[in-house]
Coordinates of C-alpha atoms and ligand atoms in Angstrom, one line a residue:
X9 CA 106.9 113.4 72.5
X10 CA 110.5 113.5 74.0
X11 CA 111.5 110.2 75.8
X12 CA 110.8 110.6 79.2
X13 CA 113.5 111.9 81.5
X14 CA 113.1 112.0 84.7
X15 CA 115.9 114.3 86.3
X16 CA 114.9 116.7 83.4
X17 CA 111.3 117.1 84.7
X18 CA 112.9 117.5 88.2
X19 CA 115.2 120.2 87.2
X20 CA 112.4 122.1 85.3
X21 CA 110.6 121.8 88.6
X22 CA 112.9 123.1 90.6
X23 CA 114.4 126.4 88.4
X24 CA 110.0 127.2 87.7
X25 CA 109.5 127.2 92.0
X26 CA 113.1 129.4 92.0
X27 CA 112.0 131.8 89.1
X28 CA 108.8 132.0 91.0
X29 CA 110.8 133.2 94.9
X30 CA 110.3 129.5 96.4
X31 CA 113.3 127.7 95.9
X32 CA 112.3 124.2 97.1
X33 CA 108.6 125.0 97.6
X34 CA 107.0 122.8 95.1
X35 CA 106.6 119.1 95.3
X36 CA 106.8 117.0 92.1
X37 CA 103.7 114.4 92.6
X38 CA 105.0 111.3 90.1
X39 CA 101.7 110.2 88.9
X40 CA 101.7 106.3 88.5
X41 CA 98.5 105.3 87.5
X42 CA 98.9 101.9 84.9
X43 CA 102.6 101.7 85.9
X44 CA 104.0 98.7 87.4
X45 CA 105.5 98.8 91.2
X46 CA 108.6 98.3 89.2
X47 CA 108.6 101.6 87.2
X48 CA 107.7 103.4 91.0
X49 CA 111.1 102.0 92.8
X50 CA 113.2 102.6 89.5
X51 CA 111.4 106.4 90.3
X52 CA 112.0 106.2 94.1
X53 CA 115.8 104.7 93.7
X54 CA 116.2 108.3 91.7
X55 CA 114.5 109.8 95.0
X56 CA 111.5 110.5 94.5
X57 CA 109.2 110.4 97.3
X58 CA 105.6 111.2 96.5
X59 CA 103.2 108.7 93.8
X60 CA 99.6 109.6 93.0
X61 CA 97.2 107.0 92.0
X62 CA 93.8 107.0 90.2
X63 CA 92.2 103.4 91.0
X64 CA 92.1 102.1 94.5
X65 CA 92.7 98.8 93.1
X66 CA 95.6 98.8 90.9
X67 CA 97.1 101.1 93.8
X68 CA 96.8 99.0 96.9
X69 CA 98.6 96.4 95.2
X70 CA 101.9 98.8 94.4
X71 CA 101.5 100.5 97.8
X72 CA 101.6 96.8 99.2
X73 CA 104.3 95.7 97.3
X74 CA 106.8 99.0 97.8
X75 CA 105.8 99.1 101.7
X76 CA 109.8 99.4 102.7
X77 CA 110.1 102.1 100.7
X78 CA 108.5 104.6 102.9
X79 CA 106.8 106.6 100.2
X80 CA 104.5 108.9 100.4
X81 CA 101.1 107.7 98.2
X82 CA 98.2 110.6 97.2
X83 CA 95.0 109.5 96.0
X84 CA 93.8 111.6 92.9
X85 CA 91.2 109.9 91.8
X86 CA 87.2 110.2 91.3
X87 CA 86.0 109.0 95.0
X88 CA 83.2 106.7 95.4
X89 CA 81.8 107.2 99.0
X90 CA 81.6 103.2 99.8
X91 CA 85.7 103.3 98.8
X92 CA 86.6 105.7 101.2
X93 CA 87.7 103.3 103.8
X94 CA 90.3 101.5 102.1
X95 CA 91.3 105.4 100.5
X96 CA 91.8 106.2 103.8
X97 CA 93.6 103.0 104.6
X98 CA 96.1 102.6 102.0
X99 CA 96.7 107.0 101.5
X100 CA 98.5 109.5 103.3
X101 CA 96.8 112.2 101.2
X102 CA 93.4 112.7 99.3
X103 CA 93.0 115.5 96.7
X104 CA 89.8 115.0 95.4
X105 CA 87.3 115.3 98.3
X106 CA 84.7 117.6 96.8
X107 CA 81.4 117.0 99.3
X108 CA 80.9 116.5 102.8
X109 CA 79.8 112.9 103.1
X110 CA 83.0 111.9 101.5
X111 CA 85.2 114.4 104.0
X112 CA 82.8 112.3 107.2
X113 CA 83.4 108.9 105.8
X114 CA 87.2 110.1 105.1
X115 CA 87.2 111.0 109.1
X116 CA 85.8 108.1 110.0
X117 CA 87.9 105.5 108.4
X118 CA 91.2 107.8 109.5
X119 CA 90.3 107.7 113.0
X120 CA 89.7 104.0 113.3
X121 CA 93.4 103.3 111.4
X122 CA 94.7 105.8 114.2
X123 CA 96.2 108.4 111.2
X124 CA 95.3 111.6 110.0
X125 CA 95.1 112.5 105.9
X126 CA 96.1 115.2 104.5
X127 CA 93.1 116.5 102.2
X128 CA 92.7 118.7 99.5
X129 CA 89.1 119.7 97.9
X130 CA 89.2 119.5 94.2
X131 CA 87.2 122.6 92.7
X132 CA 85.5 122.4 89.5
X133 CA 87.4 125.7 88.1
X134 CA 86.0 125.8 84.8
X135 CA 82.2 124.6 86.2
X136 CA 82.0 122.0 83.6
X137 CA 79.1 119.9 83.9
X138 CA 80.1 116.3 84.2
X139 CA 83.1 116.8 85.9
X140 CA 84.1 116.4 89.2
X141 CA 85.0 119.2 92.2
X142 CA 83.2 121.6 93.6
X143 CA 81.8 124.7 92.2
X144 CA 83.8 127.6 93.2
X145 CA 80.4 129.1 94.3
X146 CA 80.2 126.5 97.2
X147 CA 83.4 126.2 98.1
X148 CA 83.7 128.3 101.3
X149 CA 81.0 126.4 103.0
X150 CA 82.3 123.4 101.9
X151 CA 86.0 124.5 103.7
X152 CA 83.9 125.7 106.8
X153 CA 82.4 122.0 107.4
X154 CA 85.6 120.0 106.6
X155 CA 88.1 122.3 108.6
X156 CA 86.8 120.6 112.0
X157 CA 87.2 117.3 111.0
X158 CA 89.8 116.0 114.1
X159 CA 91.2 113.3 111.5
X160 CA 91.4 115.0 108.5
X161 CA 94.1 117.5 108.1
X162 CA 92.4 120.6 105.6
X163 CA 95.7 121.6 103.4
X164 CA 94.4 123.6 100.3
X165 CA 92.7 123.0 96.7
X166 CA 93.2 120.8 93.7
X167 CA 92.3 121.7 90.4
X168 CA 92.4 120.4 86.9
X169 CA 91.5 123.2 84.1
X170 CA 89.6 122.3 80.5
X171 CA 92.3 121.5 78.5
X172 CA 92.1 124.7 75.8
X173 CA 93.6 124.7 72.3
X174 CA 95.3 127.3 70.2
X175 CA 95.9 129.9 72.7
X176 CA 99.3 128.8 73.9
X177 CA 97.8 128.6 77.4
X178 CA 96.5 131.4 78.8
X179 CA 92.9 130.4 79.7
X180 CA 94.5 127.6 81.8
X181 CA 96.8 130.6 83.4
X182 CA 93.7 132.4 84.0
X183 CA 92.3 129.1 85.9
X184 CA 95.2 129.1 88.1
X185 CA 95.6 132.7 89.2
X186 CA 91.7 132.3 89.9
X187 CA 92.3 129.0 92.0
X188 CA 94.7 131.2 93.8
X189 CA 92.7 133.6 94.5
X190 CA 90.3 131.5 95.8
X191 CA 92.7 129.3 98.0
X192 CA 93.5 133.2 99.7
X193 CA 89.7 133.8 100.3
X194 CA 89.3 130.5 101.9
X195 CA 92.4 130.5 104.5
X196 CA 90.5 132.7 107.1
X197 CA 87.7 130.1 107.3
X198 CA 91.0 127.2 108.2
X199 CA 94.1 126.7 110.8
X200 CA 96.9 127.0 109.6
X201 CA 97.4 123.6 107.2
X202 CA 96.2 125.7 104.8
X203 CA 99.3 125.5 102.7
X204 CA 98.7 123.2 99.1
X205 CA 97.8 124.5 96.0
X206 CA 98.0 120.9 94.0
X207 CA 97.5 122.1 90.2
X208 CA 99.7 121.6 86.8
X209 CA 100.6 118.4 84.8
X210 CA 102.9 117.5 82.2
X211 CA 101.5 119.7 80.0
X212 CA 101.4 122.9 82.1
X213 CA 102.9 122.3 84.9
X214 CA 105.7 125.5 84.7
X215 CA 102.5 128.2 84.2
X216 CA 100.8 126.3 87.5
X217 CA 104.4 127.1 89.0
X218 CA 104.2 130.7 88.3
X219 CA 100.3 131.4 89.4
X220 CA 101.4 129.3 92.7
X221 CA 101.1 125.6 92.7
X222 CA 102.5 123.8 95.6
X223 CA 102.5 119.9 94.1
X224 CA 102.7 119.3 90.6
X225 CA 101.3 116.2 89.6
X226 CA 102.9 114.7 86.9
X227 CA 102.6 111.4 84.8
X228 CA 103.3 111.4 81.4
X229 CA 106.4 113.7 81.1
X230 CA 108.1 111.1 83.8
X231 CA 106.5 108.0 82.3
X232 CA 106.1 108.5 78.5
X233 CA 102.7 108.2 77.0
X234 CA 100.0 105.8 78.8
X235 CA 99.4 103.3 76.7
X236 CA 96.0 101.4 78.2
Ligands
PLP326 C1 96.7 111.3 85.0 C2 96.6 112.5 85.9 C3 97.7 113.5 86.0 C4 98.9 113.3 85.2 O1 98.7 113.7 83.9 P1 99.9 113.8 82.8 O2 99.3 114.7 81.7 O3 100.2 112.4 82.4 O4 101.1 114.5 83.5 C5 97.5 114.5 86.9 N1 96.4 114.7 87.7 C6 95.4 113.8 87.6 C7 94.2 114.1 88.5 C8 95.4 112.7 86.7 O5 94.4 111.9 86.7

């Protein structure tokens, strides 16, 4: 693994949205799960904006401590239902709402700390049995009873594809184009927030450029390896 450079993976971002016909139209998502509030501001003094956390935790501690800074913070964790008040609390965006009791309890919280959240549903694109996200199957009902939510602003799909060896990617290409095509059958049933295709990491973030991510959500690349 290269050392991590930073401005690299922001470049590479930014030629893969203009090789793709939208020059400025993809947001790098630093992904700061198990790194200190120091390794986010030496991020944020080289402008970035937006951090995505895993554990409420280890996040409300950072989000605390870097308040000045005016970041942006996504939640991109697995969401237990009794968390979702502090996730609302602490977050200006959610990408893994995948059921409706979470996208209530999400409302809820928003409207008594007077915000909206932005909120993506994760789908379970490759319907792998212990993971999180919704099956594809479900999915348009699922967008139906979230879209009214007053406090919850509906903005598009998250993904994570199986991680597939030894054919240089193209099963995970297949997994975006399909989330694509999905996030197009699902924008007649939303107003128009409908607008975030969150999908690609270090690993494969240029392909999830191509088929039409919106946020990349990358950790390691910026980072280095995690090492707990
Ligand atoms: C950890 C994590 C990432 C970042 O993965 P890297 O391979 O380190 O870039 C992206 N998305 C989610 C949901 C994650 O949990």
């Amino acid at each position: 693994m290269n050392a991590p450079n930073p401005r690299q993976v922001r470049e590479s971002v930014d030629r893969a949205a203009q090789c793709a016909g939208r020059p400025g139209g993809v947001t790098l998502l630093a992904v700061s799960k198990t790194r200190s509030a120091d390794e986010v501001a030496a991020l944020a003094d080289q402008g970035f904006r937006h951090f995505g956390e895993n554990y409420l935790q280890e996040a409300a501690v950072k989000i605390e401590a870097l308040t000045r800074r005016r970041l942006t913070w996504h939640f991109i964790g697995a969401i237990q239902s009794n968390k979702t008040r502090d996730i609302a609390r602490w977050f200006d965006w959610v990408h893994t709402v995948d059921r409706v009791k979470v996208a209530r309890r999400l409302d809820e919280a928003a409207r008594e700390y007077s915000k909206n959240v932005d909120v993506c549903i994760q789908v379970n694109i490759d319907e792998e049995p212990q993971k999180a996200g919704v099956a594809p199957g479900e999915l348009i009902p699922l967008v139906r009873d979230i879209a009214h939510y007053r406090h919850l602003r509906l903005r598009g799909l998250m993904v994570i594809p199986k991680a597939h060896e030894g054919d240089a990617g193209a099963r995970v290409r297949q997994r975006f184009c399909e989330t694509r095509e999905l996030f197009e059958d699902c924008a007649v049933h939303v107003g128009a927030t409908w607008d975030t295709l969150s999908m690609g990491m270090s690993a494969d973030f240029e392909t999830a450029i191509e088929e039409g991510a919106t946020i990349v959500r990358i950790g390691t690349a910026l980072f280095g390896p995690r090492i707990n």
